[in-house]
mmCIF file of C-alpha atoms and ligand atoms in Angstrom:
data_model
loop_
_atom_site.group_PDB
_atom_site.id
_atom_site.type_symbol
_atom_site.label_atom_id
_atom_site.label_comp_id
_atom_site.label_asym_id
_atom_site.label_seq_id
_atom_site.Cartn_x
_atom_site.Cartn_y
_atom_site.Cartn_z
ATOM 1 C CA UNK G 1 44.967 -28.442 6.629
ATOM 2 C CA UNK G 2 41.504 -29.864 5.474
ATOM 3 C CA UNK G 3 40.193 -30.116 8.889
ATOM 4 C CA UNK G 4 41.161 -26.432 9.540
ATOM 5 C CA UNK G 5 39.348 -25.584 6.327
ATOM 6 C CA UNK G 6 36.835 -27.602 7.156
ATOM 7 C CA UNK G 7 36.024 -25.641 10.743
ATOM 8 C CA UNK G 8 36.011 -22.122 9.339
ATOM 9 C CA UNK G 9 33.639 -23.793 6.871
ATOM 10 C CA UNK G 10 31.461 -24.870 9.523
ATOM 11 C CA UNK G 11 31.789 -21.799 12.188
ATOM 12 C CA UNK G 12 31.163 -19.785 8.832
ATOM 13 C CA UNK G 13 27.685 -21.683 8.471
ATOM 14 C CA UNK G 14 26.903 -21.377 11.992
ATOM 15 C CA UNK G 15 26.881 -17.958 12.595
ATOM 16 C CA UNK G 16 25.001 -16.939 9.269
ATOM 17 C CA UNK G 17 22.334 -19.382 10.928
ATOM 18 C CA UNK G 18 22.039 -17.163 14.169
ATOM 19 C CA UNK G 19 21.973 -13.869 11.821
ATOM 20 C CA UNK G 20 18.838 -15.517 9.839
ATOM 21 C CA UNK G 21 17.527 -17.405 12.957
ATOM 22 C CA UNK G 22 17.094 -14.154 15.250
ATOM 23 C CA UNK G 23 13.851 -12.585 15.461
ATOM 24 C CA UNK G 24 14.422 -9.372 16.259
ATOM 25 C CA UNK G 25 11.104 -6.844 16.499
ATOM 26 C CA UNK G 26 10.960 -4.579 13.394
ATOM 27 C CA UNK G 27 12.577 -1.776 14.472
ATOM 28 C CA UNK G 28 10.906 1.866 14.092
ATOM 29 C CA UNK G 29 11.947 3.680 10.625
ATOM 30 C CA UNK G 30 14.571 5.898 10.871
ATOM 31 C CA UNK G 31 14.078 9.837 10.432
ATOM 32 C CA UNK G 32 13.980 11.638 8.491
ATOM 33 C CA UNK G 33 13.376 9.250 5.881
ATOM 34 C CA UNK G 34 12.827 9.628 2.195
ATOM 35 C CA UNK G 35 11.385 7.084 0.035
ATOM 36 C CA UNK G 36 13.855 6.054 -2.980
ATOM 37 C CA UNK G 37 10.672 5.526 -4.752
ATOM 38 C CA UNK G 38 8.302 7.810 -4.672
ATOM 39 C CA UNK G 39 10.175 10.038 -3.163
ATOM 40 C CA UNK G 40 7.366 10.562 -0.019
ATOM 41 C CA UNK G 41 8.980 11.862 3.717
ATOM 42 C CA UNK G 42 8.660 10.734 6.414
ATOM 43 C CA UNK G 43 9.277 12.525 9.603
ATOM 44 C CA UNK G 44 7.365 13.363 12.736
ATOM 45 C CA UNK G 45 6.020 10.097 12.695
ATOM 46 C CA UNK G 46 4.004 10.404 9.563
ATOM 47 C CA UNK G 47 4.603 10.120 6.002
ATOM 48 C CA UNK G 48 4.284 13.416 3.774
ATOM 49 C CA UNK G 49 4.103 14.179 0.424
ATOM 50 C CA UNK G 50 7.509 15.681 -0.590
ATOM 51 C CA UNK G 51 6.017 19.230 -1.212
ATOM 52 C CA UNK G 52 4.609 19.663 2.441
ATOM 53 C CA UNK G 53 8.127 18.898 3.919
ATOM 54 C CA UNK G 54 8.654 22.326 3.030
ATOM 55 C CA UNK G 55 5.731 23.278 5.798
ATOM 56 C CA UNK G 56 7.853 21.188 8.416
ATOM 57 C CA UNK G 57 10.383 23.909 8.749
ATOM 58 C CA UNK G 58 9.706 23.874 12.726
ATOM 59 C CA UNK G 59 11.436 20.889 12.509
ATOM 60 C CA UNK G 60 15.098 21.430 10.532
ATOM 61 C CA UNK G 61 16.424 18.378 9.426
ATOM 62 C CA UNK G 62 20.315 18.602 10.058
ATOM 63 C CA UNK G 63 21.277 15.315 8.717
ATOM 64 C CA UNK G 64 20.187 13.772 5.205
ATOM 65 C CA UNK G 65 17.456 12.067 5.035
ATOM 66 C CA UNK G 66 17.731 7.950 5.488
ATOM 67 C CA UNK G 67 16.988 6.175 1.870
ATOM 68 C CA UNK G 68 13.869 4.108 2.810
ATOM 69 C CA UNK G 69 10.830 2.146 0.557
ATOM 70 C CA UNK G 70 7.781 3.204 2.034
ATOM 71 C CA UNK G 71 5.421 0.243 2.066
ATOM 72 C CA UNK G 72 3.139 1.506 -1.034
ATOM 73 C CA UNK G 73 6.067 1.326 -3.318
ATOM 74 C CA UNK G 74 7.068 -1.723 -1.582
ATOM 75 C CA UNK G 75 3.534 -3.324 -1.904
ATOM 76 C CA UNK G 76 3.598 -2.002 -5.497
ATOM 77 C CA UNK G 77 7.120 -3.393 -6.464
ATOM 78 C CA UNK G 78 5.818 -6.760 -5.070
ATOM 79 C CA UNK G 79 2.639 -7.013 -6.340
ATOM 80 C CA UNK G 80 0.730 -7.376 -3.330
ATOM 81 C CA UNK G 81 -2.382 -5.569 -2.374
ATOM 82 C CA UNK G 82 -4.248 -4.896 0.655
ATOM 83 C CA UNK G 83 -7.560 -4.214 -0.984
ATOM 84 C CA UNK G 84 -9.430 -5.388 -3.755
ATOM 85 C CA UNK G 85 -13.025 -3.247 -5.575
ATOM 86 C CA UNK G 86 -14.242 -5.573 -7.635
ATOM 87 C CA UNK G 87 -16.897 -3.459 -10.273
ATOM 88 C CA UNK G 88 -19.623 -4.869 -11.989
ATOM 89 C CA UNK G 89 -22.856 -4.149 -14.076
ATOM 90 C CA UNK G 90 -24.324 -2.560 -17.382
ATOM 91 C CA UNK G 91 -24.271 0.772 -15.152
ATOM 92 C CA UNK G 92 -20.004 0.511 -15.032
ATOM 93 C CA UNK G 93 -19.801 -0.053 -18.794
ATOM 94 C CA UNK G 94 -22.180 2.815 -19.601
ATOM 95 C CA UNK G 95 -19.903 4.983 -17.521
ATOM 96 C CA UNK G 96 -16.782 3.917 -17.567
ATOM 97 C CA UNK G 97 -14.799 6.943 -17.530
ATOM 98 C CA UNK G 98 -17.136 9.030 -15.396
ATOM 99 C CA UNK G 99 -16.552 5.806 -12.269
ATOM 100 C CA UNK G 100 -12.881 5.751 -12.859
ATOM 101 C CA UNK G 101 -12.454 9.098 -13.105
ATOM 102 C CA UNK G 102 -14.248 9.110 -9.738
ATOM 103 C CA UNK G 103 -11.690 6.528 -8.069
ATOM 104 C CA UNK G 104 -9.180 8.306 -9.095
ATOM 105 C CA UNK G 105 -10.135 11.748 -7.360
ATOM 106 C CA UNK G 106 -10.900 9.688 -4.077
ATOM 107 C CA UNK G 107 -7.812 8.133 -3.654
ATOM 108 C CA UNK G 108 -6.151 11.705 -4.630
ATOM 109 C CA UNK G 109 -8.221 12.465 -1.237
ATOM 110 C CA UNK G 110 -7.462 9.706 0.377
ATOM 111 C CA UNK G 111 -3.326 10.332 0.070
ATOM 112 C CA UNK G 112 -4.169 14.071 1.477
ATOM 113 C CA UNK G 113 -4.368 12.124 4.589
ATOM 114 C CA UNK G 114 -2.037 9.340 4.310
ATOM 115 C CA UNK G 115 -0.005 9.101 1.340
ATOM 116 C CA UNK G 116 0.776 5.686 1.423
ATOM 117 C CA UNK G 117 -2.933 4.986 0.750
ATOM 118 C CA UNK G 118 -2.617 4.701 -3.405
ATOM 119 C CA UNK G 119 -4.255 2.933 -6.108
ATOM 120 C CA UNK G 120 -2.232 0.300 -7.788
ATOM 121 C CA UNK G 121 -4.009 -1.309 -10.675
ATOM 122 C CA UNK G 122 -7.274 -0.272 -12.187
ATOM 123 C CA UNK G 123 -7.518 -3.634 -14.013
ATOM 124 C CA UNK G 124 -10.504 -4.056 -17.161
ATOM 125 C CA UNK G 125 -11.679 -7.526 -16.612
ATOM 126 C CA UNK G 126 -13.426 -9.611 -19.340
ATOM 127 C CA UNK G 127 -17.519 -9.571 -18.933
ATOM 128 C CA UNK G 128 -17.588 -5.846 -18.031
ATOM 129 C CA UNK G 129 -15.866 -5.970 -14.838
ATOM 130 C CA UNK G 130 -13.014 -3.458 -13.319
ATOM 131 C CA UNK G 131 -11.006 -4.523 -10.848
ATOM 132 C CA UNK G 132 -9.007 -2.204 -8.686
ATOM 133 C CA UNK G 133 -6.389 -2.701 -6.019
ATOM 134 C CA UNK G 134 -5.023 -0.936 -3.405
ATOM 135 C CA UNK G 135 -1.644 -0.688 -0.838
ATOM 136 C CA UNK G 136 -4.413 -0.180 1.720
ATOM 137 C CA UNK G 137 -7.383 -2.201 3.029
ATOM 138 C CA UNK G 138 -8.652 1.209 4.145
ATOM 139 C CA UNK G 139 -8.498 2.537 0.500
ATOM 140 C CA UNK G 140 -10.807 -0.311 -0.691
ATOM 141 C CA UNK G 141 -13.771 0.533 1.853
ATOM 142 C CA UNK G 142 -12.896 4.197 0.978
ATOM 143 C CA UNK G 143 -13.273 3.562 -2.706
ATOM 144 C CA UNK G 144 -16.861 1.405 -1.936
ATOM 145 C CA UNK G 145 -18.567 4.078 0.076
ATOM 146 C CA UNK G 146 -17.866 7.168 -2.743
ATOM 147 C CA UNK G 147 -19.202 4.633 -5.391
ATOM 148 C CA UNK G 148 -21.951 3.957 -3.051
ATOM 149 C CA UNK G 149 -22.844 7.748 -2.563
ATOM 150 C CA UNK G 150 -22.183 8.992 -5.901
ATOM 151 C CA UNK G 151 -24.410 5.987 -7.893
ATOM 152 C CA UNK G 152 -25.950 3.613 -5.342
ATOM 153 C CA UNK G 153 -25.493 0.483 -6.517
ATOM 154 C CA UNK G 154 -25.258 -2.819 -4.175
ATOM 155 C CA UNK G 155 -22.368 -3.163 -2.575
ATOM 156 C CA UNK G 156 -21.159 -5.725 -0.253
ATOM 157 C CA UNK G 157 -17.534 -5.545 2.138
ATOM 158 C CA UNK G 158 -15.840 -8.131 3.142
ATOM 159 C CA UNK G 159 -12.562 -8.186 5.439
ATOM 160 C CA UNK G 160 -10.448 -10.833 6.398
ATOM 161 C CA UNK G 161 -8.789 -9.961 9.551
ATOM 162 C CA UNK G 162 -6.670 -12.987 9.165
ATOM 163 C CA UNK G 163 -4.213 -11.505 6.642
ATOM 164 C CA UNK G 164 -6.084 -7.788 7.049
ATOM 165 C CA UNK G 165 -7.064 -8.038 3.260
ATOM 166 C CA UNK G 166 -10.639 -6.051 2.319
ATOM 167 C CA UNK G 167 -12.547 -6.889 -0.462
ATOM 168 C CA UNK G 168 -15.377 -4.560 -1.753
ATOM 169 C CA UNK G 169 -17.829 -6.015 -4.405
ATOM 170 C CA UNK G 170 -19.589 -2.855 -6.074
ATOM 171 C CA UNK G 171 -22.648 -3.691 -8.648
ATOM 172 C CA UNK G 172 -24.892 -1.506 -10.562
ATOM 173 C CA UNK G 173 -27.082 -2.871 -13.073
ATOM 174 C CA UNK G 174 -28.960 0.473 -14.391
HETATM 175 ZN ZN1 LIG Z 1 7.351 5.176 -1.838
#
């Protein structure tokens, strides 16, 4: 009896090994999807804000939609960024508001075109600094450039294509 118990035991162990062990390509999502998150489609390929699925009527979805995390929420639920603005200066504190408020209306542009681009933290850092991060790397150069042309400033991009993280470094003295 114990060497019977201990074979299922072992086949048991065996195949969850070849489940965990087998690489298989990520597959493409299912569609129509919905995002149990945010709530974001995605269909045709793209991802939509819920509101313009209504404009996608050419395209009836018969079935429900698949319960998916789109990879903002899943980025945000982790904690893991793709981009990083690091602000900085006597320029930031005198206008604090007026810069985030800024940021905020880009990335409200930014999601116009891909919805998974969103800001995750805006982050007040000790010494007058704001960090902010991003589910995109695209987000963070995004975010650089409208700081750039609505106050100047120096402002210095770095991206590592290693682990396709960007880092902007935004600094206005005056
Ligand atoms: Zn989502």
């Amino acid at each position: 009896m114990q060497g019977y118990k201990q074979q299922s035991n072992q086949t048991y162990t065996k195949r969850v090994d070849h489940i965990a062990g087998s690489h298989r390509p990520p597959q493409a999502m299912p569609e129509p999807a919905v995002c149990t998150v945010c709530g974001d489609v995605y269909a045709d390929r793209r991802w939509t804000k819920p509101d313009a699925e209504r404009q996608s009527t050419k395209h009836p979805h018969v079935r429900p939609p698949h319960g998916v995390i789109c990879l903002a929420c899943k980025r945000q639920a982790d904690g893991i960024p793709s981009g990083y603005v690091y602000l900085s200066g006597a320029f930031l504190t005198a206008h604090f508001d007026e810069i985030t408020r800024l940021l905020h209306n880009e990335a409200a542009r930014a999601a116009e075109d891909n919805p998974l681009a969103r800001i995750m933290e805006t982050k007040q850092e000790p010494d007058a600094q704001l960090t902010v991060t991003t589910t995109t790397e695209h987000l963070a150069q995004r975010l650089g450039r409208a700081l750039e042309k609505a106050y100047d400033g120096e402002v210095r991009y770095d991206f590592s294509h290693e682990n396709k993280l960007a880092r902007v470094y935004w600094q206005r003295d005056a």
